[in-house]
XYZ file of C-alpha atoms in Angstrom:
531
model
C 99.253 138.717 102.643
C 100.750 135.680 104.203
C 104.486 135.214 103.966
C 104.020 131.785 102.393
C 101.920 133.211 99.623
C 104.372 136.003 99.120
C 107.080 133.534 98.390
C 104.959 131.692 95.953
C 104.536 134.581 93.607
C 108.181 135.283 93.335
C 108.680 132.224 91.277
C 108.058 134.172 88.149
C 110.923 136.480 88.595
C 113.057 133.467 88.961
C 112.925 133.330 85.263
C 115.852 135.593 84.663
C 118.155 132.668 84.749
C 120.963 134.277 82.875
C 121.958 136.145 85.995
C 121.171 133.433 88.506
C 124.194 132.118 90.320
C 122.765 129.219 92.261
C 124.700 126.022 91.679
C 123.165 122.894 90.188
C 123.121 119.639 92.035
C 124.915 116.715 90.506
C 121.641 115.249 89.286
C 120.600 118.354 87.364
C 121.173 119.465 83.855
C 123.432 122.511 83.578
C 121.426 125.666 83.176
C 124.239 127.910 82.063
C 123.230 129.430 78.749
C 126.784 128.980 77.513
C 126.961 125.263 78.257
C 127.136 122.988 75.230
C 123.891 121.400 74.125
C 124.303 117.676 73.596
C 121.844 116.700 70.883
C 119.908 113.434 70.846
C 117.187 114.372 68.388
C 116.992 116.594 65.339
C 116.014 119.736 67.223
C 116.162 118.782 70.929
C 119.235 119.023 73.145
C 119.589 116.416 75.851
C 121.152 118.995 78.179
C 122.024 122.659 78.364
C 120.225 125.648 76.867
C 118.633 126.407 74.527
C 116.486 123.300 74.580
C 115.879 123.582 70.827
C 117.946 125.266 68.130
C 114.969 126.074 65.934
C 112.309 128.072 67.820
C 109.019 126.311 68.440
C 105.653 127.269 69.888
C 103.466 125.204 72.226
C 99.942 125.753 73.514
C 99.389 125.298 77.267
C 96.050 125.182 79.084
C 96.612 126.440 82.639
C 94.775 127.150 85.882
C 95.183 130.732 87.082
C 94.862 131.232 90.829
C 93.337 134.468 92.208
C 96.710 136.156 92.938
C 98.080 135.381 89.459
C 98.334 137.845 86.615
C 98.245 136.779 82.949
C 100.712 133.982 82.305
C 101.907 135.543 79.068
C 103.058 138.610 81.014
C 104.892 136.675 83.724
C 108.567 137.509 83.807
C 109.518 133.940 84.684
C 108.030 132.619 81.467
C 109.182 135.512 79.319
C 112.763 134.945 80.417
C 112.466 131.182 80.175
C 111.340 131.575 76.574
C 114.597 133.406 75.807
C 116.575 130.720 77.555
C 114.861 127.707 75.966
C 113.974 129.047 72.500
C 110.447 127.772 73.212
C 107.433 130.081 73.166
C 104.305 129.150 75.128
C 100.887 130.381 74.036
C 98.948 130.394 77.295
C 95.269 129.824 77.802
C 95.124 130.674 81.467
C 91.713 129.991 82.948
C 90.588 131.453 86.292
C 90.398 128.960 89.127
C 86.645 129.381 89.495
C 85.215 127.382 86.625
C 88.541 125.792 85.655
C 87.358 122.218 86.319
C 84.336 122.687 84.062
C 86.447 124.110 81.238
C 88.947 121.284 81.636
C 86.136 118.752 81.280
C 84.863 120.521 78.146
C 88.379 120.512 76.755
C 88.553 116.723 76.892
C 84.947 116.254 75.824
C 85.485 118.331 72.690
C 88.878 116.666 72.028
C 90.317 120.100 71.256
C 93.489 119.509 73.160
C 96.406 121.837 73.888
C 99.979 120.575 73.846
C 100.087 120.425 77.640
C 98.060 121.111 80.750
C 99.771 123.205 83.419
C 98.844 123.569 87.089
C 95.981 121.436 85.913
C 94.719 119.593 89.007
C 94.273 116.401 87.006
C 92.661 113.824 89.259
C 93.841 110.200 89.391
C 90.604 109.166 87.672
C 91.141 111.733 84.900
C 94.742 110.613 84.432
C 93.714 106.989 84.000
C 90.642 107.769 81.899
C 92.256 110.186 79.471
C 95.573 108.362 79.498
C 94.120 104.962 78.643
C 91.954 106.537 75.944
C 95.035 108.011 74.290
C 94.378 111.686 75.001
C 97.258 112.037 77.458
C 100.713 110.876 76.438
C 102.628 108.331 78.556
C 105.573 110.090 80.157
C 107.852 107.407 81.588
C 109.950 107.021 78.425
C 110.334 110.782 78.135
C 111.351 110.973 81.790
C 114.039 108.328 81.239
C 115.592 110.290 78.382
C 114.815 113.941 79.010
C 114.145 114.482 82.722
C 117.324 114.056 84.808
C 115.894 116.026 87.730
C 112.815 113.838 87.977
C 114.966 110.723 87.652
C 117.066 111.888 90.587
C 113.978 112.503 92.711
C 112.553 109.073 91.805
C 115.774 107.458 93.029
C 115.914 109.486 96.238
C 112.221 108.963 97.032
C 111.118 105.597 95.628
C 107.568 106.139 96.874
C 106.978 108.852 94.251
C 106.871 106.660 91.159
C 104.253 104.115 92.323
C 102.080 106.988 93.542
C 101.858 108.452 90.012
C 101.921 105.246 87.941
C 98.618 104.027 86.491
C 97.633 100.330 86.636
C 98.667 99.952 82.977
C 102.233 100.881 83.947
C 102.202 104.362 82.424
C 102.729 107.770 84.001
C 100.241 110.250 82.563
C 100.709 113.258 84.845
C 103.468 114.807 86.954
C 103.023 115.838 90.593
C 104.236 118.729 92.649
C 107.073 117.270 94.730
C 107.748 118.410 98.287
C 110.946 117.116 99.860
C 110.785 119.812 102.533
C 109.457 117.883 105.521
C 107.962 120.967 107.141
C 106.007 121.531 103.934
C 104.164 118.254 104.457
C 102.931 118.603 108.035
C 100.378 120.671 109.916
C 102.087 121.839 113.068
C 100.402 122.270 116.445
C 100.801 125.937 117.431
C 100.274 127.024 121.036
C 99.888 130.594 122.276
C 102.964 130.855 124.482
C 102.155 134.471 125.388
C 98.935 133.275 126.998
C 100.760 130.325 128.533
C 103.319 132.600 130.176
C 100.750 135.145 131.325
C 98.737 132.448 133.095
C 101.866 130.722 134.407
C 101.011 127.442 132.697
C 103.243 124.612 131.542
C 103.415 123.385 127.969
C 100.946 120.491 127.579
C 102.433 117.079 126.913
C 99.248 114.988 126.830
C 95.678 115.447 125.661
C 94.611 115.706 129.311
C 97.153 118.498 129.815
C 95.723 120.264 126.786
C 92.238 120.246 128.253
C 93.458 121.992 131.396
C 95.358 124.600 129.368
C 92.323 125.280 127.153
C 90.086 125.721 130.211
C 92.523 128.275 131.583
C 92.503 130.079 128.242
C 88.701 130.098 128.295
C 88.244 131.333 131.851
C 91.140 133.658 132.707
C 91.118 136.401 130.043
C 94.655 135.779 128.724
C 94.351 138.558 126.139
C 93.702 140.998 128.978
C 90.819 142.939 127.445
C 88.381 142.257 130.274
C 86.107 140.222 128.026
C 85.564 136.504 127.743
C 86.275 136.507 124.018
C 89.455 134.428 124.034
C 89.199 131.478 121.628
C 90.859 128.450 123.232
C 91.096 126.211 120.135
C 90.101 126.143 116.495
C 90.814 124.143 113.346
C 90.288 124.842 109.672
C 87.346 122.474 109.049
C 86.130 118.903 109.652
C 88.951 117.321 107.653
C 91.615 119.209 109.594
C 89.944 118.547 112.932
C 89.918 114.794 112.302
C 93.420 114.585 110.827
C 95.449 116.853 113.076
C 95.099 115.065 116.430
C 93.950 111.578 115.430
C 97.555 110.433 115.844
C 97.128 110.870 119.601
C 94.725 107.940 119.385
C 97.121 105.947 117.213
C 95.194 106.674 114.019
C 97.521 107.219 111.066
C 96.334 108.495 107.679
C 97.863 106.751 104.678
C 97.117 106.471 100.954
C 95.229 109.758 101.052
C 92.483 108.366 103.261
C 91.465 107.583 106.830
C 93.333 104.315 106.863
C 96.442 102.858 108.419
C 98.796 100.105 107.322
C 100.083 97.656 109.922
C 102.012 94.517 109.035
C 101.007 95.037 105.393
C 97.308 95.049 106.323
C 95.124 98.009 105.364
C 92.550 99.148 107.910
C 90.014 101.937 107.351
C 89.513 103.217 110.879
C 86.296 105.234 110.694
C 84.485 102.476 112.646
C 87.373 101.709 115.009
C 86.750 102.053 118.778
C 89.769 104.385 118.967
C 88.058 106.741 116.529
C 84.976 106.717 118.734
C 87.170 107.702 121.698
C 88.664 110.535 119.695
C 85.218 111.784 118.695
C 84.127 111.684 122.339
C 87.146 113.798 123.241
C 86.246 116.339 120.554
C 82.620 116.322 121.743
C 83.793 117.185 125.249
C 85.901 120.059 123.892
C 82.955 121.344 121.886
C 80.450 121.071 124.736
C 82.855 122.839 127.108
C 83.314 125.616 124.515
C 87.005 124.854 124.367
C 86.688 124.109 120.651
C 85.565 126.802 118.214
C 81.780 126.602 117.811
C 82.221 127.700 114.175
C 84.641 124.895 113.279
C 82.162 123.250 110.891
C 80.749 126.427 109.359
C 83.610 128.931 109.047
C 85.218 129.829 105.738
C 88.928 129.597 105.002
C 89.133 133.389 105.176
C 87.547 133.423 108.616
C 89.940 130.798 109.962
C 92.959 132.651 108.556
C 91.655 135.808 110.191
C 91.492 134.066 113.556
C 95.102 132.937 113.217
C 96.196 136.406 112.129
C 94.455 138.069 115.081
C 96.510 136.118 117.606
C 93.367 135.765 119.750
C 93.465 131.982 119.670
C 95.121 129.506 121.989
C 95.742 126.339 119.988
C 95.442 125.333 116.333
C 97.255 123.528 113.515
C 98.765 125.056 110.388
C 101.579 124.143 108.016
C 103.565 127.356 108.397
C 103.552 130.614 110.346
C 102.727 132.937 107.465
C 99.064 133.576 108.462
C 100.170 134.934 111.830
C 103.504 136.503 110.911
C 102.769 139.680 112.865
C 101.951 137.577 115.932
C 104.530 134.842 115.418
C 106.419 135.707 118.601
C 103.272 134.851 120.568
C 103.216 131.252 119.312
C 105.398 128.188 119.505
C 105.215 124.777 117.929
C 104.818 121.833 120.273
C 105.286 118.077 120.015
C 102.262 115.919 119.177
C 100.274 115.267 122.335
C 100.346 111.832 123.893
C 96.868 110.341 123.919
C 95.067 108.268 126.566
C 96.866 105.092 125.455
C 100.264 106.741 125.017
C 99.975 107.139 121.242
C 101.932 110.042 119.768
C 101.890 110.114 115.978
C 102.043 112.762 113.285
C 100.064 112.609 110.064
C 101.880 113.964 107.013
C 101.393 114.397 103.287
C 103.427 112.305 100.820
C 106.469 113.637 98.986
C 104.434 113.631 95.755
C 102.057 116.037 97.444
C 100.071 117.515 94.563
C 98.920 114.992 91.979
C 98.320 115.872 88.329
C 99.994 119.270 88.071
C 101.270 118.769 84.504
C 100.445 116.538 81.546
C 101.443 116.308 77.892
C 98.687 115.502 75.422
C 98.791 113.179 72.442
C 98.555 116.064 69.950
C 101.883 117.488 71.135
C 104.409 117.186 68.291
C 107.334 118.091 70.536
C 106.982 115.913 73.666
C 110.758 115.582 74.128
C 111.260 119.348 74.242
C 108.208 119.730 76.463
C 109.569 117.245 78.979
C 112.900 119.036 79.082
C 111.036 122.335 79.511
C 109.171 121.168 82.620
C 111.951 119.054 84.154
C 114.075 122.117 84.827
C 111.677 123.226 87.546
C 112.193 119.952 89.449
C 115.864 120.732 90.134
C 117.452 123.052 92.667
C 118.452 125.731 90.210
C 115.224 125.712 88.249
C 113.009 125.677 91.315
C 114.857 128.642 92.842
C 114.570 130.427 89.510
C 110.866 129.596 89.467
C 110.197 130.884 92.980
C 112.689 133.686 93.537
C 113.726 135.222 90.252
C 116.893 137.192 89.787
C 119.580 137.619 92.399
C 120.019 141.275 93.247
C 116.692 142.180 91.714
C 114.023 140.067 93.336
C 116.066 138.113 95.852
C 119.377 138.121 97.637
C 121.407 135.273 99.056
C 121.591 135.196 102.837
C 124.717 134.290 104.766
C 123.651 130.666 104.760
C 123.494 130.728 100.945
C 119.708 130.481 100.775
C 117.577 132.934 98.779
C 115.457 135.601 100.450
C 113.041 137.952 98.689
C 113.938 141.629 98.581
C 112.294 144.183 100.833
C 110.607 145.650 97.773
C 108.756 142.379 97.260
C 107.758 142.031 100.905
C 106.632 145.638 101.220
C 104.772 146.058 97.950
C 101.432 147.776 98.620
C 99.578 145.228 96.496
C 100.485 142.520 98.983
C 103.273 140.056 98.384
C 101.035 137.279 97.085
C 99.618 139.490 94.350
C 103.036 141.015 93.703
C 104.608 137.612 93.177
C 101.610 136.387 91.241
C 102.239 138.906 88.505
C 105.485 137.250 87.511
C 105.015 133.662 88.707
C 102.172 131.124 88.833
C 103.330 129.878 92.226
C 100.695 131.668 94.379
C 97.635 129.488 94.782
C 99.575 126.221 94.820
C 99.408 123.213 92.546
C 102.346 124.114 90.304
C 104.622 121.443 88.787
C 107.936 121.982 90.560
C 110.099 121.021 93.509
C 109.737 122.492 96.992
C 112.857 121.819 99.037
C 114.950 123.265 101.849
C 116.925 125.196 99.229
C 114.016 127.179 97.838
C 111.526 127.583 100.674
C 112.998 130.011 103.182
C 109.831 132.096 103.140
C 107.608 129.191 104.163
C 110.265 127.607 106.340
C 111.476 130.386 108.652
C 113.192 129.668 111.950
C 109.999 129.222 113.959
C 108.631 126.705 111.446
C 111.899 124.779 111.381
C 111.886 124.650 115.170
C 108.269 123.467 115.208
C 109.105 120.706 112.739
C 112.010 119.448 114.858
C 109.479 118.723 117.595
C 107.475 116.583 115.173
C 110.398 114.758 113.567
C 110.711 111.952 116.169
C 107.056 111.046 115.621
C 106.894 111.167 111.823
C 105.838 108.044 109.910
C 108.733 106.213 108.275
C 106.973 106.435 104.931
C 103.829 108.158 103.700
C 102.039 106.255 100.955
C 100.329 108.414 98.358
C 96.795 107.924 97.123
C 96.809 105.047 94.616
C 95.791 105.200 90.969
C 93.078 102.708 90.088
C 92.034 101.472 86.683
C 89.009 103.328 85.322
C 86.459 100.706 86.366
C 87.828 100.447 89.892
C 88.222 104.211 90.176
C 84.552 104.672 89.382
C 83.634 102.071 91.992
C 85.840 103.756 94.584
C 84.346 107.126 93.704
C 80.807 105.779 94.134
C 81.612 104.063 97.422
C 83.459 107.040 98.841
C 80.835 109.584 97.857
C 78.313 107.813 100.084
C 80.701 106.712 102.817
C 82.641 109.963 103.145
C 79.485 112.080 103.194
C 77.866 109.891 105.843
C 81.003 109.797 108.013
C 81.527 113.572 107.880
C 77.894 114.429 108.548
C 77.354 111.911 111.325
C 80.630 112.446 113.180
C 80.162 116.225 113.008
C 76.792 115.765 114.706
C 78.367 113.501 117.303
C 80.937 116.184 118.075
C 78.301 118.916 118.418
C 75.917 116.652 120.330
C 73.169 116.579 117.714
C 73.680 112.790 117.544
C 74.484 110.850 120.700
C 77.159 108.202 121.017
C 74.406 105.716 121.821
C 73.987 105.714 118.012
C 77.552 104.463 117.451
C 76.540 100.865 116.744
C 73.947 102.090 114.295
C 76.624 104.251 112.630
C 78.920 101.217 112.298
C 76.173 99.005 110.878
C 75.234 101.676 108.349
C 78.827 101.844 107.101
C 78.943 98.063 106.869
C 75.810 98.200 104.675
C 77.537 100.828 102.540
C 80.167 98.154 101.851
C 83.053 99.655 103.761
C 84.686 96.222 103.662
C 84.710 96.315 99.859
C 86.382 99.728 99.880
C 88.994 98.422 102.304
C 89.695 95.424 100.074
C 90.259 97.714 97.084
C 92.816 99.742 99.022
C 94.427 96.527 100.241
C 94.910 95.332 96.678
C 96.324 98.728 95.689
C 98.771 98.586 98.588
C 99.829 95.031 97.696
C 100.389 96.070 94.080
C 102.120 99.407 94.579
C 103.790 99.461 97.968
C 104.150 96.030 99.537
C 107.716 94.830 99.464
C 107.937 91.718 97.373
């Protein structure tokens, strides 16, 4: 199992907070069970533990990822119940079919107290928030969420990215302040590079020459021409990972850039055409994986793990841990016009991970319950567990899972997933440099340093639209996105020639691409433009 996924599962053990010794930051509530509980409501403490003096029970509806065991059995939640005096009755639903059950939940109006790891979409947040099914959270955050308040101040782009047009916050995101957790790094097979006596590529033209050498000169030394020069996860990754070399920056969760406060969707831009022509050349020359549009996630991970690949992008090194010494991160390649940009995810990376419903009779306690995991201490507790049992502190003071966790025969992801819901992603918590050593090892840190000079100054998150506009955007994007993906994929493979480019542009114009751009422009002006 990948090292990243191993780390994720350990969050559950983190629950044994009574023995945790990690210090709180100044913006956090004190987690020491002996700290005094300052009361602001009849049964809810504004700080300290327990959260409530009189025990209470809440019902949570939660997504359960494949590596996860039953939530009720997770050590992190069992220990947190002791610490908070709050019992959670979990309805944990397997990932496959979760979206359908979530829809039925709202349709039947049989609501739990909260939705956890819920994957609530912006449209769902606005729809069910404005209809009164989801509770507004901003007032609760102001009074009962010091960790979230601190993050909002440090990263002002978070709040507008999760605030609905009516001014309310209906769902909390997963927050990633770890820069290396928000980028896909370009990894190059340095073992092949050294064997063939090649130099590290600096430009896209250099890359082509390196890939041709990988293709033709048997760098894996098995006497067969089975070396894979380059691959990417899928169409989305292929478009996003190197588009910055053509000056194309992805903002607001879409293929658009913002220059001088003007939004531009670039899927018809001449620079995008040039990029597609470059990818077509790679594909035709068999430098690019011929399965890039058909492979599964498992197949792509297997290719990374095998080490028999020359160049690809991935967030961390966990899929190829056993081959990590063969690879190195490189700087983004300079394109034909000198462009050298990196596309990155926003700090509020995962939207809609947690929401409180209107039937919840204890929203103050619930907010305090979840806020803990957005601080340093709580997030380490969530991901690593108990010092001396499931993790140890390294010399640099950062947590590291025990050998027993890493070497468990079940695989670390499954091992962690029995005591924490972290594996599978989408959990409501903070990922930072203080709690992510497993997904941010030395080679990943080094790879990120090569990207840092080319990072965007700010990454704008996908906007929340009012329900009417959201439905319009959804309708427009369903047609536009499908057409763009299908047609550009065919251009890359050669099934559609670039003599059809003008026709492609005119078709998108008829699909009202300009209207979609104007909607994003208004959202930018409202949420992000400096007044």
